Amino acid sequence: MAKRDSTGVPMSFTDRVVSFISPRAGAKRYAGRVALANLRRSYEGAAKTRLTDGWRTSGTAADSEIAVAGAVLRDRMRDLVRNNSLAANAVQVLVSSMVGPGIRPRAKTGNKKLDETVDELFEKWSKQCDAHGHADFHGLVALAAREMIEGGDVFAVKRPKRASRKRAVPLEIELREADHLDAGKWMSGADGGRISQGIEYDASGKRSAYWMFPDHPGDNTPLFGRSLVSKRVPASSVAHLFERQRVQSRGVPWGTPALRALQDHGDWQLAEMVRKKTEACMVGIVIGEDADGTTSAAPSVEDMHGNQIEQFEPGMFAYARNGKDIKFNTPGHSGGTREWNVVQMHLIASGFRVPYALMTGDLREANFSSSRVGINEFRRMVTMTQWLIIIPMLCQKLWDWFTEAAWTAGLIPDPVVPVEWSPPKFEAVNPWQDAQTDVLETRAGFTSLAEQISKRGYNAEEVLNEIEKTNESLDRKKLILDSDPRRVTRQGMLQSEQSDEPPAAADDEPPASGGAKED
């Protein structure tokens, strides 16, 4: 097989012979062949030219890259979130948008009584499900989403408990950070199984277990009672939450593309602040002529008491020898500071996949149309993350564990209970316009009333039951409210007073066509 160099062009036998006899002639011959090969390439991005000499790439697998860089990326992102306001706010915006007050489940067995029983059990269990006793189910999901965004991945571990009066469903959930996984554990089994980065796979490539440290390996408390030896946890007892950008086994922090920009932006701000403070330290220098007639302010610069100055302080006047004239210091002005900051913050926002205005709070250049376009695209990304990552990888597994534990305790007749999830609603950019659109879609049959209620994060069945009870109460008390469509039209007329003629069109909708009578 012909040898190839870094450009990918094969070196023929003639090329090697010519290069051995005359290196200069061989180099010219080979350079010509490389140039011809580049001309034949259809993809400019694959061309090998002097302009792309510094472009270093690799064909390593995603897991190989994460095995080397994952821990460093995780530590650096956590440091930035702790100390950098932009990183901290970007993470908070993502968590608030994806989880908010909670991604709420509702049993959907088709049996109304059973659904009510399961939902009631879940509400009680939700308040006691945290193994650490700090949060409810929705708090655990929010913390898990934050760990995924900030650290790359997170693990939820099932911890069965004994049933008691205080705990009807015998189950608790423990969240463990990515550091708990023994990423240094590697092994190949004779049966075809293997362990890679602490994750155990069977011969078919399916996950069978996780090797995890019971205690956080970065805990600096005394070692008494702590275990630094990883233990095997069956995969059926672990929910692993992370984003898959390639065919990979672990995730990386969401802000990874913005790490360098965040650090550079912070360093630039610090350097600019130090420069400004340095310029503001010395107000002026009293300058005079030396014995030889020259004028200098150094090296003998003294304060008013004759002590030599070794460092500057705010508001200082420095005295040169035989000082007579005063020259005031004029701090310099750096142009384009805001423009540079804005560009950097746009890069950071893009790296986090967060709209610039939401991350920075800078709305000076935003208008209604641009804000709505940006928010709509952000919502699509959030919705995709909710339905393709958080719900199937975490929420559904926790629900399955809950129903299995409730069935084991004899509280429900079946361990498998169908469920419907309701993510939190998005706040409307224009509530009036959005509400009118929802009404028109519902009246036209494009969507159902239950779907519109669920879209707002509420239980449609509960809302409809509440409306039914409210209407019964109004009828008993013989009250007619303007909000009751059974009694009052949208134009404010009582249904009994409405004439046979079509009502006048409202200001917020087009006239009814064809003489159709309004409901």
Short mmCIF file of C-alpha atoms in Angstrom, two decimals:
data_model
loop_
_atom_site.label_atom_id
_atom_site.label_comp_id
_atom_site.label_asym_id
_atom_site.label_seq_id
_atom_site.Cartn_x
_atom_site.Cartn_y
_atom_site.Cartn_z
CA MET A 1 0.00 0.00 0.00
CA ALA A 2 1.31 3.46 -0.91
CA LYS A 3 2.44 5.57 1.99
CA ARG A 4 0.49 8.73 2.76
CA ASP A 5 1.50 11.91 4.50
CA SER A 6 -0.65 14.30 6.59
CA THR A 7 -2.36 15.65 3.44
CA GLY A 8 -3.76 12.25 2.58
CA VAL A 9 -2.09 12.13 -0.88
CA PRO A 10 -0.27 8.79 -1.46
CA MET A 11 3.52 8.82 -2.09
CA SER A 12 4.39 6.59 -5.02
CA PHE A 13 7.60 4.61 -5.41
CA THR A 14 8.88 7.19 -7.92
CA ASP A 15 8.22 9.99 -5.42
CA ARG A 16 10.30 8.23 -2.76
CA VAL A 17 13.15 7.50 -5.18
CA VAL A 18 13.31 11.09 -6.45
CA SER A 19 13.17 12.42 -2.88
CA PHE A 20 16.04 10.14 -1.88
CA ILE A 21 18.26 11.25 -4.77
CA SER A 22 17.27 14.94 -4.79
CA PRO A 23 15.15 16.14 -1.84
CA ARG A 24 14.54 19.53 -3.53
CA ALA A 25 13.25 17.94 -6.77
CA GLY A 26 11.21 15.45 -4.78
CA ALA A 27 9.59 18.23 -2.75
CA LYS A 28 8.61 20.16 -5.90
CA ARG A 29 7.23 17.01 -7.53
CA TYR A 30 5.18 16.10 -4.48
CA ALA A 31 3.92 19.68 -3.94
CA GLY A 32 2.58 19.66 -7.49
CA ARG A 33 0.74 16.39 -6.91
CA VAL A 34 -0.80 17.73 -3.67
CA ALA A 35 -1.99 20.86 -5.48
CA LEU A 36 -3.61 18.76 -8.20
CA ALA A 37 -5.28 16.57 -5.58
CA ASN A 38 -6.70 19.63 -3.82
CA LEU A 39 -8.10 20.93 -7.10
CA ARG A 40 -10.00 17.69 -7.51
CA ARG A 41 -11.64 17.91 -4.06
CA SER A 42 -15.36 18.79 -4.26
CA TYR A 43 -15.60 19.96 -0.64
CA GLU A 44 -13.64 23.13 0.08
CA GLY A 45 -13.71 22.31 3.77
CA ALA A 46 -11.63 19.20 3.06
CA ALA A 47 -9.00 21.01 0.98
CA LYS A 48 -5.42 20.93 2.29
CA THR A 49 -3.88 24.35 1.74
CA ARG A 50 -1.56 26.68 3.58
CA LEU A 51 -4.67 28.47 4.89
CA THR A 52 -5.81 25.30 6.66
CA ASP A 53 -2.41 24.13 7.91
CA GLY A 54 -3.32 25.09 11.49
CA TRP A 55 -6.64 23.25 11.42
CA ARG A 56 -6.10 20.19 13.59
CA THR A 57 -8.84 17.57 13.63
CA SER A 58 -9.28 14.06 14.94
CA GLY A 59 -11.53 11.13 14.17
CA THR A 60 -11.83 9.87 17.73
CA ALA A 61 -15.11 8.57 19.12
CA ALA A 62 -17.27 10.80 21.30
CA ASP A 63 -16.68 8.60 24.34
CA SER A 64 -12.91 8.83 23.86
CA GLU A 65 -13.09 12.63 23.77
CA ILE A 66 -15.33 12.78 26.85
CA ALA A 67 -13.14 10.33 28.75
CA VAL A 68 -10.19 12.71 28.39
CA ALA A 69 -11.90 16.11 28.65
CA GLY A 70 -15.15 15.45 30.52
CA ALA A 71 -13.89 16.04 34.06
CA VAL A 72 -11.99 19.21 33.10
CA LEU A 73 -14.99 20.64 31.25
CA ARG A 74 -17.22 19.88 34.21
CA ASP A 75 -14.88 21.53 36.73
CA ARG A 76 -14.36 24.63 34.60
CA MET A 77 -18.06 25.09 33.95
CA ARG A 78 -18.86 24.80 37.65
CA ASP A 79 -16.19 27.37 38.43
CA LEU A 80 -17.68 29.78 35.89
CA VAL A 81 -21.21 29.27 37.20
CA ARG A 82 -19.96 30.01 40.71
CA ASN A 83 -18.08 33.17 39.76
CA ASN A 84 -19.38 34.45 36.42
CA SER A 85 -22.77 36.16 36.36
CA LEU A 86 -23.39 35.44 32.68
CA ALA A 87 -22.81 31.70 33.10
CA ALA A 88 -24.90 31.59 36.27
CA ASN A 89 -27.83 33.37 34.63
CA ALA A 90 -27.65 31.28 31.44
CA VAL A 91 -27.94 28.08 33.46
CA GLN A 92 -30.80 29.51 35.51
CA VAL A 93 -32.72 30.59 32.39
CA LEU A 94 -32.41 27.10 30.90
CA VAL A 95 -33.58 25.36 34.08
CA SER A 96 -36.47 27.79 34.59
CA SER A 97 -37.63 27.32 31.00
CA MET A 98 -37.31 23.53 30.91
CA VAL A 99 -38.73 22.66 34.33
CA GLY A 100 -40.17 25.81 35.88
CA PRO A 101 -42.69 24.88 38.60
CA GLY A 102 -42.64 21.27 37.45
CA ILE A 103 -43.30 18.76 34.67
CA ARG A 104 -46.50 17.24 36.01
CA PRO A 105 -47.75 13.68 35.41
CA ARG A 106 -51.36 12.48 35.22
CA ALA A 107 -52.44 8.86 35.15
CA LYS A 108 -54.27 7.92 31.94
CA THR A 109 -55.59 4.38 32.43
CA GLY A 110 -59.08 5.21 31.17
CA ASN A 111 -60.50 4.29 34.58
CA LYS A 112 -61.46 7.58 36.23
CA LYS A 113 -61.46 6.20 39.76
CA LEU A 114 -58.10 4.46 39.31
CA ASP A 115 -56.58 7.60 37.76
CA GLU A 116 -57.70 9.65 40.76
CA THR A 117 -56.23 7.07 43.14
CA VAL A 118 -52.86 7.00 41.37
CA ASP A 119 -52.68 10.80 41.10
CA GLU A 120 -53.49 11.16 44.79
CA LEU A 121 -50.81 8.63 45.71
CA PHE A 122 -48.28 10.45 43.54
CA GLU A 123 -49.04 13.81 45.16
CA LYS A 124 -48.38 12.32 48.60
CA TRP A 125 -45.26 10.45 47.48
CA SER A 126 -43.92 13.51 45.65
CA LYS A 127 -43.55 15.38 48.93
CA GLN A 128 -41.43 12.59 50.47
CA CYS A 129 -39.52 11.17 47.49
CA ASP A 130 -36.22 13.01 48.04
CA ALA A 131 -33.77 10.73 49.86
CA HIS A 132 -32.06 13.82 51.28
CA GLY A 133 -35.36 15.31 52.42
CA HIS A 134 -34.91 18.71 50.77
CA ALA A 135 -37.28 18.79 47.80
CA ASP A 136 -40.34 17.19 46.25
CA PHE A 137 -40.52 15.40 42.90
CA HIS A 138 -40.51 18.65 40.90
CA GLY A 139 -37.57 19.99 42.90
CA LEU A 140 -35.61 16.81 42.10
CA VAL A 141 -36.35 17.16 38.38
CA ALA A 142 -35.26 20.82 38.45
CA LEU A 143 -32.02 19.93 40.24
CA ALA A 144 -31.36 17.06 37.83
CA ALA A 145 -31.86 19.37 34.83
CA ARG A 146 -29.45 21.88 36.38
CA GLU A 147 -26.84 19.17 36.95
CA MET A 148 -27.21 18.03 33.33
CA ILE A 149 -26.75 21.57 31.99
CA GLU A 150 -23.91 22.51 34.34
CA GLY A 151 -22.09 19.19 34.72
CA GLY A 152 -23.04 17.23 31.61
CA ASP A 153 -24.96 14.41 33.26
CA VAL A 154 -26.59 13.31 36.51
CA PHE A 155 -27.79 10.02 38.01
CA ALA A 156 -31.02 9.29 39.86
CA VAL A 157 -30.76 6.16 42.00
CA LYS A 158 -33.75 4.15 43.20
CA ARG A 159 -33.74 3.45 46.93
CA PRO A 160 -36.52 1.08 48.04
CA LYS A 161 -37.80 1.60 51.59
CA ARG A 162 -40.19 -0.08 53.96
CA ALA A 163 -43.81 0.99 53.88
CA SER A 164 -45.04 2.85 56.95
CA ARG A 165 -47.79 5.17 58.05
CA LYS A 166 -45.73 8.17 57.04
CA ARG A 167 -44.57 6.59 53.77
CA ALA A 168 -47.30 4.74 51.92
CA VAL A 169 -45.23 4.23 48.75
CA PRO A 170 -41.94 2.57 49.86
CA LEU A 171 -39.54 4.43 47.57
CA GLU A 172 -37.02 7.28 47.71
CA ILE A 173 -34.91 8.87 44.98
CA GLU A 174 -31.28 9.90 45.44
CA LEU A 175 -29.59 12.26 42.98
CA ARG A 176 -25.88 11.75 42.40
CA GLU A 177 -23.58 14.09 40.52
CA ALA A 178 -21.51 12.96 37.55
CA ASP A 179 -18.45 12.69 39.83
CA HIS A 180 -19.98 9.65 41.59
CA LEU A 181 -19.41 7.51 38.49
CA ASP A 182 -16.06 5.67 38.61
CA ALA A 183 -14.93 6.89 35.18
CA GLY A 184 -11.52 5.23 35.68
CA LYS A 185 -12.97 1.75 35.75
CA TRP A 186 -12.36 -0.17 32.48
CA MET A 187 -12.59 -3.90 31.88
CA SER A 188 -13.26 -6.43 29.12
CA GLY A 189 -15.03 -9.65 30.03
CA ALA A 190 -14.60 -13.08 28.49
CA ASP A 191 -18.35 -13.27 27.79
CA GLY A 192 -18.24 -10.19 25.56
CA GLY A 193 -19.29 -7.76 28.26
CA ARG A 194 -17.22 -4.72 29.14
CA ILE A 195 -16.92 -1.77 31.50
CA SER A 196 -16.20 1.63 29.96
CA GLN A 197 -15.92 4.82 32.03
CA GLY A 198 -17.62 3.04 34.92
CA ILE A 199 -20.62 1.91 32.85
CA GLU A 200 -21.05 -1.85 32.48
CA TYR A 201 -22.43 -3.33 29.24
CA ASP A 202 -23.52 -6.86 28.47
CA ALA A 203 -22.51 -8.81 25.34
CA SER A 204 -25.28 -7.16 23.29
CA GLY A 205 -24.07 -3.66 24.21
CA LYS A 206 -26.95 -2.89 26.58
CA ARG A 207 -26.22 -1.18 29.89
CA SER A 208 -26.37 -3.63 32.77
CA ALA A 209 -24.87 -1.68 35.70
CA TYR A 210 -23.07 1.45 36.88
CA TRP A 211 -19.97 1.46 39.08
CA MET A 212 -20.47 4.38 41.45
CA PHE A 213 -18.86 5.82 44.56
CA PRO A 214 -21.37 5.87 47.44
CA ASP A 215 -19.86 9.19 48.59
CA HIS A 216 -18.73 12.11 46.48
CA PRO A 217 -15.01 11.61 45.72
CA GLY A 218 -14.44 15.36 45.98
CA ASP A 219 -15.78 15.62 49.52
CA ASN A 220 -13.08 17.19 51.72
CA THR A 221 -14.61 16.14 55.04
CA PRO A 222 -12.73 13.58 57.19
CA LEU A 223 -12.62 10.09 55.70
CA PHE A 224 -14.23 8.43 58.73
CA GLY A 225 -17.32 6.57 57.57
CA ARG A 226 -16.81 7.45 53.89
CA SER A 227 -16.22 4.93 51.11
CA LEU A 228 -13.87 5.64 48.22
CA VAL A 229 -14.41 2.24 46.59
CA SER A 230 -16.93 2.12 43.73
CA LYS A 231 -19.82 -0.31 44.00
CA ARG A 232 -21.96 -1.95 41.34
CA VAL A 233 -25.48 -0.54 40.98
CA PRO A 234 -27.86 -2.36 38.58
CA ALA A 235 -28.93 -0.31 35.57
CA SER A 236 -32.58 -0.97 36.47
CA SER A 237 -32.05 1.18 39.58
CA VAL A 238 -30.39 4.11 37.80
CA ALA A 239 -31.78 6.87 35.58
CA HIS A 240 -28.99 8.56 33.64
CA LEU A 241 -29.88 12.04 32.36
CA PHE A 242 -27.67 13.61 29.69
CA GLU A 243 -27.88 15.07 26.19
CA ARG A 244 -26.70 12.94 23.29
CA GLN A 245 -25.10 15.04 20.59
CA ARG A 246 -23.43 12.01 19.04
CA VAL A 247 -23.62 8.27 19.68
CA GLN A 248 -22.13 8.62 23.16
CA SER A 249 -22.45 7.24 26.67
CA ARG A 250 -22.03 10.44 28.71
CA GLY A 251 -22.73 14.13 28.27
CA VAL A 252 -20.79 17.38 28.48
CA PRO A 253 -21.83 20.76 29.96
CA TRP A 254 -24.19 22.71 27.75
CA GLY A 255 -22.01 25.80 27.76
CA THR A 256 -18.90 23.97 26.54
CA PRO A 257 -18.67 25.98 23.25
CA ALA A 258 -18.75 29.19 25.30
CA LEU A 259 -16.10 28.26 27.88
CA ARG A 260 -13.24 30.11 26.17
CA ALA A 261 -15.40 33.14 25.38
CA LEU A 262 -16.57 33.32 29.01
CA GLN A 263 -13.05 33.12 30.38
CA ASP A 264 -11.69 35.64 27.87
CA HIS A 265 -14.56 38.02 28.60
CA GLY A 266 -13.94 37.80 32.34
CA ASP A 267 -10.18 38.27 31.92
CA TRP A 268 -10.71 41.28 29.64
CA GLN A 269 -13.05 42.93 32.13
CA LEU A 270 -10.55 42.36 34.95
CA ALA A 271 -7.66 43.74 32.90
CA GLU A 272 -9.69 46.78 31.89
CA MET A 273 -10.68 47.42 35.51
CA VAL A 274 -7.06 47.15 36.69
CA ARG A 275 -5.97 49.55 33.96
CA LYS A 276 -8.62 52.08 34.95
CA LYS A 277 -7.71 51.82 38.63
CA THR A 278 -4.04 52.25 37.82
CA GLU A 279 -4.74 55.38 35.75
CA ALA A 280 -6.90 56.82 38.52
CA CYS A 281 -4.28 56.30 41.23
CA MET A 282 -1.96 59.24 40.41
CA VAL A 283 -3.63 62.61 39.89
CA GLY A 284 -0.50 64.49 38.79
CA ILE A 285 3.29 64.92 38.98
CA VAL A 286 5.14 68.03 40.08
CA ILE A 287 8.04 68.25 37.59
CA GLY A 288 11.20 70.40 37.67
CA GLU A 289 14.64 70.48 36.09
CA ASP A 290 17.52 68.37 37.34
CA ALA A 291 20.99 69.76 37.90
CA ASP A 292 22.02 68.99 34.32
CA GLY A 293 19.00 70.84 32.93
CA THR A 294 17.01 67.74 31.99
CA THR A 295 13.46 67.07 33.10
CA SER A 296 12.47 63.67 34.51
CA ALA A 297 9.90 62.14 36.79
CA ALA A 298 11.87 58.97 37.45
CA PRO A 299 13.57 57.22 39.04
CA SER A 300 13.50 59.64 42.02
CA VAL A 301 9.77 60.20 42.46
CA GLU A 302 8.81 61.19 46.01
CA ASP A 303 5.72 62.08 47.97
CA MET A 304 5.19 65.40 49.76
CA HIS A 305 7.21 64.20 52.78
CA GLY A 306 10.24 63.28 50.71
CA ASN A 307 9.71 59.51 50.90
CA GLN A 308 10.44 57.63 47.71
CA ILE A 309 7.33 56.25 46.05
CA GLU A 310 7.29 52.51 45.40
CA GLN A 311 3.57 52.10 44.68
CA PHE A 312 0.76 54.42 43.66
CA GLU A 313 -2.40 55.12 45.63
CA PRO A 314 -5.66 56.81 44.61
CA GLY A 315 -5.47 60.61 44.58
CA MET A 316 -1.67 60.76 44.86
CA PHE A 317 0.54 63.67 43.79
CA ALA A 318 4.14 62.67 42.96
CA TYR A 319 7.09 65.06 43.20
CA ALA A 320 10.10 64.98 40.90
CA ARG A 321 13.34 66.72 41.93
CA ASN A 322 13.12 70.49 42.26
CA GLY A 323 9.50 70.29 41.21
CA LYS A 324 7.96 73.54 40.05
CA ASP A 325 5.33 72.70 37.38
CA ILE A 326 2.34 70.33 37.78
CA LYS A 327 1.32 67.95 35.03
CA PHE A 328 -2.02 66.25 35.57
CA ASN A 329 -2.61 62.66 34.56
CA THR A 330 -5.34 62.18 31.95
CA PRO A 331 -6.71 58.63 31.89
CA GLY A 332 -7.05 57.19 28.42
CA HIS A 333 -10.35 56.26 26.83
CA SER A 334 -10.88 52.89 25.16
CA GLY A 335 -13.23 53.15 22.22
CA GLY A 336 -15.52 50.32 21.15
CA THR A 337 -15.77 48.81 24.63
CA ARG A 338 -19.51 48.28 24.49
CA GLU A 339 -19.40 46.85 20.96
CA TRP A 340 -16.73 44.33 21.96
CA ASN A 341 -18.71 43.34 25.06
CA VAL A 342 -21.91 42.88 23.07
CA VAL A 343 -20.19 40.67 20.47
CA GLN A 344 -18.62 38.50 23.17
CA MET A 345 -21.90 38.16 25.04
CA HIS A 346 -23.67 37.16 21.82
CA LEU A 347 -21.07 34.40 21.37
CA ILE A 348 -21.60 33.26 24.96
CA ALA A 349 -25.39 33.25 24.56
CA SER A 350 -25.09 31.19 21.38
CA GLY A 351 -22.83 28.70 23.16
CA PHE A 352 -25.45 28.24 25.88
CA ARG A 353 -28.35 28.22 23.37
CA VAL A 354 -30.02 31.05 25.29
CA PRO A 355 -31.38 34.26 23.73
CA TYR A 356 -29.03 37.18 24.30
CA ALA A 357 -31.76 39.31 25.92
CA LEU A 358 -32.68 36.58 28.43
CA MET A 359 -29.07 35.96 29.44
CA THR A 360 -28.01 39.61 29.80
CA GLY A 361 -31.28 41.46 30.41
CA ASP A 362 -30.23 43.91 27.67
CA LEU A 363 -33.42 44.83 25.77
CA ARG A 364 -32.22 48.11 24.26
CA GLU A 365 -31.99 46.77 20.72
CA ALA A 366 -34.95 44.40 20.94
CA ASN A 367 -38.41 45.04 19.56
CA PHE A 368 -41.61 43.01 19.66
CA SER A 369 -41.04 41.16 16.38
CA SER A 370 -37.40 40.27 17.00
CA SER A 371 -38.14 39.20 20.58
CA ARG A 372 -40.96 36.96 19.46
CA VAL A 373 -38.90 35.29 16.73
CA GLY A 374 -36.05 34.65 19.15
CA ILE A 375 -38.33 33.39 21.91
CA ASN A 376 -40.20 31.06 19.54
CA GLU A 377 -36.97 29.37 18.41
CA PHE A 378 -35.81 29.10 22.03
CA ARG A 379 -39.14 27.52 22.98
CA ARG A 380 -38.80 24.93 20.23
CA MET A 381 -35.41 23.96 21.62
CA VAL A 382 -36.80 23.81 25.18
CA THR A 383 -39.79 21.73 24.06
CA MET A 384 -37.51 19.30 22.23
CA THR A 385 -35.34 18.94 25.33
CA GLN A 386 -38.37 18.33 27.53
CA TRP A 387 -39.96 15.65 25.34
CA LEU A 388 -36.82 13.95 23.97
CA ILE A 389 -34.47 14.11 26.97
CA ILE A 390 -35.91 15.04 30.37
CA ILE A 391 -39.25 13.22 30.18
CA PRO A 392 -38.11 9.88 28.64
CA MET A 393 -34.72 9.66 30.38
CA LEU A 394 -35.73 10.84 33.86
CA CYS A 395 -39.42 11.57 34.51
CA GLN A 396 -40.77 8.40 32.91
CA LYS A 397 -38.29 6.21 34.79
CA LEU A 398 -39.18 7.83 38.11
CA TRP A 399 -42.88 7.32 37.33
CA ASP A 400 -42.28 3.64 36.52
CA TRP A 401 -40.39 3.19 39.80
CA PHE A 402 -43.24 4.90 41.67
CA THR A 403 -46.00 2.76 40.16
CA GLU A 404 -43.97 -0.42 40.72
CA ALA A 405 -43.42 0.48 44.37
CA ALA A 406 -47.10 1.38 44.82
CA TRP A 407 -48.10 -1.97 43.28
CA THR A 408 -45.62 -3.82 45.51
CA ALA A 409 -47.24 -2.16 48.53
CA GLY A 410 -50.67 -3.30 47.33
CA LEU A 411 -51.94 0.22 46.68
CA ILE A 412 -52.75 -0.20 42.97
CA PRO A 413 -53.73 -3.28 40.95
CA ASP A 414 -51.09 -3.03 38.21
CA PRO A 415 -47.37 -2.03 38.25
CA VAL A 416 -47.63 -0.38 34.83
CA VAL A 417 -49.75 2.76 34.69
CA PRO A 418 -49.98 4.88 31.51
CA VAL A 419 -49.16 8.52 32.13
CA GLU A 420 -49.56 11.87 30.43
CA TRP A 421 -46.99 14.59 31.07
CA SER A 422 -47.67 18.33 31.16
CA PRO A 423 -44.58 20.57 30.95
CA PRO A 424 -44.90 24.12 32.33
CA LYS A 425 -46.60 26.66 30.12
CA PHE A 426 -44.69 29.41 28.35
CA GLU A 427 -45.56 32.97 29.23
CA ALA A 428 -47.21 34.70 26.29
CA VAL A 429 -45.34 37.53 24.62
CA ASN A 430 -48.72 39.07 23.70
CA PRO A 431 -51.33 37.44 26.01
CA TRP A 432 -54.36 39.03 24.33
CA GLN A 433 -53.31 38.02 20.82
CA ASP A 434 -52.31 34.51 21.88
CA ALA A 435 -55.59 33.99 23.74
CA GLN A 436 -57.58 35.08 20.68
CA THR A 437 -55.59 32.64 18.53
CA ASP A 438 -56.30 29.79 20.96
CA VAL A 439 -60.03 30.59 20.93
CA LEU A 440 -60.17 30.64 17.13
CA GLU A 441 -58.26 27.35 16.86
CA THR A 442 -60.56 25.68 19.40
CA ARG A 443 -63.75 26.96 17.75
CA ALA A 444 -62.49 25.84 14.33
CA GLY A 445 -61.76 22.34 15.64
CA PHE A 446 -58.00 22.52 15.09
CA THR A 447 -57.46 21.69 18.75
CA SER A 448 -59.50 20.58 21.75
CA LEU A 449 -60.42 22.41 24.92
CA ALA A 450 -58.57 19.78 26.96
CA GLU A 451 -55.43 20.30 24.88
CA GLN A 452 -55.58 24.07 25.38
CA ILE A 453 -55.91 23.57 29.14
CA SER A 454 -53.04 21.06 29.22
CA LYS A 455 -50.86 23.44 27.20
CA ARG A 456 -51.09 25.88 30.10
CA GLY A 457 -49.78 23.27 32.55
CA TYR A 458 -53.11 22.37 34.17
CA ASN A 459 -54.99 19.10 34.54
CA ALA A 460 -57.79 19.33 32.00
CA GLU A 461 -60.04 16.93 33.92
CA GLU A 462 -59.62 18.88 37.14
CA VAL A 463 -60.32 22.21 35.42
CA LEU A 464 -63.46 20.88 33.70
CA ASN A 465 -64.71 19.40 36.98
CA GLU A 466 -64.11 22.74 38.66
CA ILE A 467 -66.04 24.54 35.89
CA GLU A 468 -68.91 22.07 36.31
CA LYS A 469 -69.08 22.66 40.06
CA THR A 470 -68.92 26.42 39.57
CA ASN A 471 -71.78 26.37 37.05
CA GLU A 472 -73.91 24.25 39.40
CA SER A 473 -73.28 26.69 42.22
CA LEU A 474 -74.19 29.68 40.02
CA ASP A 475 -77.41 27.99 38.92
CA ARG A 476 -78.44 27.23 42.49
CA LYS A 477 -77.88 30.82 43.51
CA LYS A 478 -79.47 32.14 40.30
CA LEU A 479 -76.44 34.22 39.42
CA ILE A 480 -75.56 35.22 35.88
CA LEU A 481 -71.98 36.29 35.28
CA ASP A 482 -70.57 37.88 32.18
CA SER A 483 -68.02 35.03 32.03
CA ASP A 484 -70.74 32.36 31.64
CA PRO A 485 -71.07 31.58 27.89
CA ARG A 486 -74.25 29.57 28.59
CA ARG A 487 -76.07 32.75 29.62
CA VAL A 488 -74.22 35.65 28.02
CA THR A 489 -72.92 36.14 24.49
CA ARG A 490 -69.49 37.53 23.75
CA GLN A 491 -71.18 40.87 23.04
CA GLY A 492 -72.54 40.98 26.62
CA MET A 493 -76.17 40.15 25.74
CA LEU A 494 -78.28 37.63 27.61
CA GLN A 495 -79.01 34.57 25.52
CA SER A 496 -82.78 35.06 26.11
CA GLU A 497 -82.60 38.64 24.83
CA GLN A 498 -80.70 37.78 21.66
CA SER A 499 -82.76 38.47 18.51
CA ASP A 500 -82.96 36.31 15.44
CA GLU A 501 -80.73 38.74 13.56
CA PRO A 502 -76.99 38.08 13.58
CA PRO A 503 -75.29 40.08 16.33
CA ALA A 504 -72.96 42.92 15.46
CA ALA A 505 -69.37 41.86 15.00
CA ALA A 506 -67.08 42.49 17.94
CA ASP A 507 -64.15 44.84 17.61
CA ASP A 508 -61.67 42.01 18.05
CA GLU A 509 -62.98 39.69 15.32
CA PRO A 510 -64.20 39.90 11.70
CA PRO A 511 -67.97 40.05 10.98
CA ALA A 512 -69.77 36.73 10.83
CA SER A 513 -70.25 35.67 7.21
CA GLY A 514 -73.30 34.03 5.64
CA GLY A 515 -75.66 35.30 8.32
CA ALA A 516 -74.58 32.54 10.70
CA LYS A 517 -75.92 32.96 14.19
CA GLU A 518 -73.35 33.38 16.98
CA ASP A 519 -73.41 30.83 19.79
#
